[in-house]
Amino acid sequence: MDLKKIDAPLSTTTYNRNKVDAPTENIYEAISIISKRAEQINSEIKKELIEKLEEFATYNDSLEEIFENKEQIEVSKFYEKLPKPHALAVKEWLDGKVYHRNTEEKQD
């Protein structure tokens, strides 16, 4: 996931309900799919953040010394400014980038 090219809104946005539930024709199913995708995005971002912070980690045995690592602070600030996972998931959903299928439908 390329986080620099994401154009999802940073703040709360009102969406047209008909556009949100158009692919499934059921608003609850659409919201369920979007929430599952938001959880996936959140775990991807968290994993990526932890990996980047580990690169700059300094380990010491002394609890009295606290080091400010400027690289870690910059990485953290970048991730704090990103759109929230639910905003990313809704954007992907409305753009038709989320694959979904109904497992209850009979397959011939």
Coordinates of C-alpha atoms in Angstrom, one line a residue:
M1 CA 0.0 0.0 0.0
D2 CA 1.5 3.3 -1.1
L3 CA 0.5 5.7 1.7
K4 CA 1.8 8.8 0.0
K5 CA -0.6 8.5 -2.9
I6 CA -3.8 8.2 -0.8
D7 CA -6.4 10.9 -1.4
A8 CA -8.9 9.8 1.3
P9 CA -10.3 12.6 3.5
L10 CA -8.6 13.4 6.7
S11 CA -11.8 14.5 8.5
T12 CA -15.3 13.3 8.8
T13 CA -17.2 13.3 5.5
T14 CA -20.8 12.7 4.6
Y15 CA -21.4 10.1 1.9
N16 CA -24.4 9.3 -0.2
R17 CA -26.0 6.2 1.3
N18 CA -27.1 5.0 -2.2
K19 CA -23.5 5.0 -3.4
V20 CA -22.3 3.1 -0.4
D21 CA -24.9 0.4 -0.6
A22 CA -25.1 0.2 -4.4
P23 CA -22.7 -2.8 -4.9
T24 CA -24.5 -5.0 -2.3
E25 CA -28.0 -3.4 -2.2
N26 CA -27.8 -3.7 1.6
I27 CA -26.4 -0.9 3.7
Y28 CA -25.6 -3.3 6.6
E29 CA -23.7 -5.7 4.4
A30 CA -21.7 -2.8 2.8
I31 CA -20.8 -1.4 6.2
S32 CA -19.7 -4.9 7.4
I33 CA -17.4 -5.2 4.3
I34 CA -16.0 -1.7 4.8
S35 CA -15.3 -2.4 8.5
K36 CA -13.5 -5.6 7.7
R37 CA -11.4 -3.8 5.1
A38 CA -10.6 -1.1 7.6
E39 CA -9.3 -3.7 10.0
Q40 CA -7.1 -5.1 7.3
I41 CA -5.8 -1.6 6.5
N42 CA -5.2 -0.9 10.1
S43 CA -3.1 -4.0 10.6
E44 CA -1.1 -3.3 7.5
I45 CA -0.3 0.2 8.6
K46 CA 0.5 -1.0 12.2
K47 CA 2.9 -3.7 10.9
E48 CA 4.6 -1.2 8.6
L49 CA 4.9 1.4 11.3
I50 CA 6.4 -1.1 13.8
E51 CA 8.9 -2.3 11.1
K52 CA 10.0 1.3 10.4
L53 CA 10.3 2.2 14.1
E54 CA 12.4 -1.0 14.7
E55 CA 15.0 0.3 12.2
F56 CA 15.7 3.3 14.5
A57 CA 15.3 1.6 17.8
T58 CA 18.2 1.9 20.3
Y59 CA 18.2 -0.6 23.2
N60 CA 19.9 0.1 26.5
D61 CA 19.7 -1.5 29.9
S62 CA 19.4 1.7 31.9
L63 CA 15.9 2.8 32.7
E64 CA 17.1 6.2 33.8
E65 CA 18.3 7.3 30.4
I66 CA 15.6 8.3 27.9
F67 CA 16.8 9.1 24.4
E68 CA 14.8 11.1 21.9
N69 CA 15.2 9.5 18.5
K70 CA 14.4 12.2 15.9
E71 CA 13.9 9.6 13.2
Q72 CA 11.3 7.7 15.2
I73 CA 9.5 11.0 15.9
E74 CA 9.4 11.9 12.2
V75 CA 8.1 8.5 11.3
S76 CA 5.4 8.7 14.0
K77 CA 4.3 12.1 12.9
F78 CA 4.0 10.9 9.3
Y79 CA 1.7 8.1 10.3
E80 CA -0.3 10.4 12.6
K81 CA -1.1 12.6 9.7
L82 CA -2.5 9.8 7.5
P83 CA -6.2 9.4 6.9
K84 CA -7.8 6.9 9.4
P85 CA -8.3 3.3 8.2
H86 CA -12.0 3.6 8.0
A87 CA -11.7 6.6 5.6
L88 CA -9.3 4.6 3.5
A89 CA -11.7 1.7 3.4
V90 CA -14.6 3.8 2.4
K91 CA -12.6 5.4 -0.4
E92 CA -11.6 2.0 -1.7
W93 CA -15.2 0.8 -1.5
L94 CA -16.6 3.8 -3.4
D95 CA -13.8 3.4 -6.0
G96 CA -14.7 -0.3 -6.5
K97 CA -11.3 -1.5 -5.3
V98 CA -12.7 -3.9 -2.7
Y99 CA -13.5 -7.4 -3.8
H100 CA -16.4 -9.0 -2.1
R101 CA -18.8 -11.9 -2.7
N102 CA -21.8 -13.4 -1.0
T103 CA -21.0 -16.9 0.2
E104 CA -24.6 -17.7 0.9
E105 CA -25.6 -17.5 -2.8
K106 CA -25.7 -20.9 -4.5
Q107 CA -22.8 -21.6 -6.9
D108 CA -23.6 -23.6 -10.0

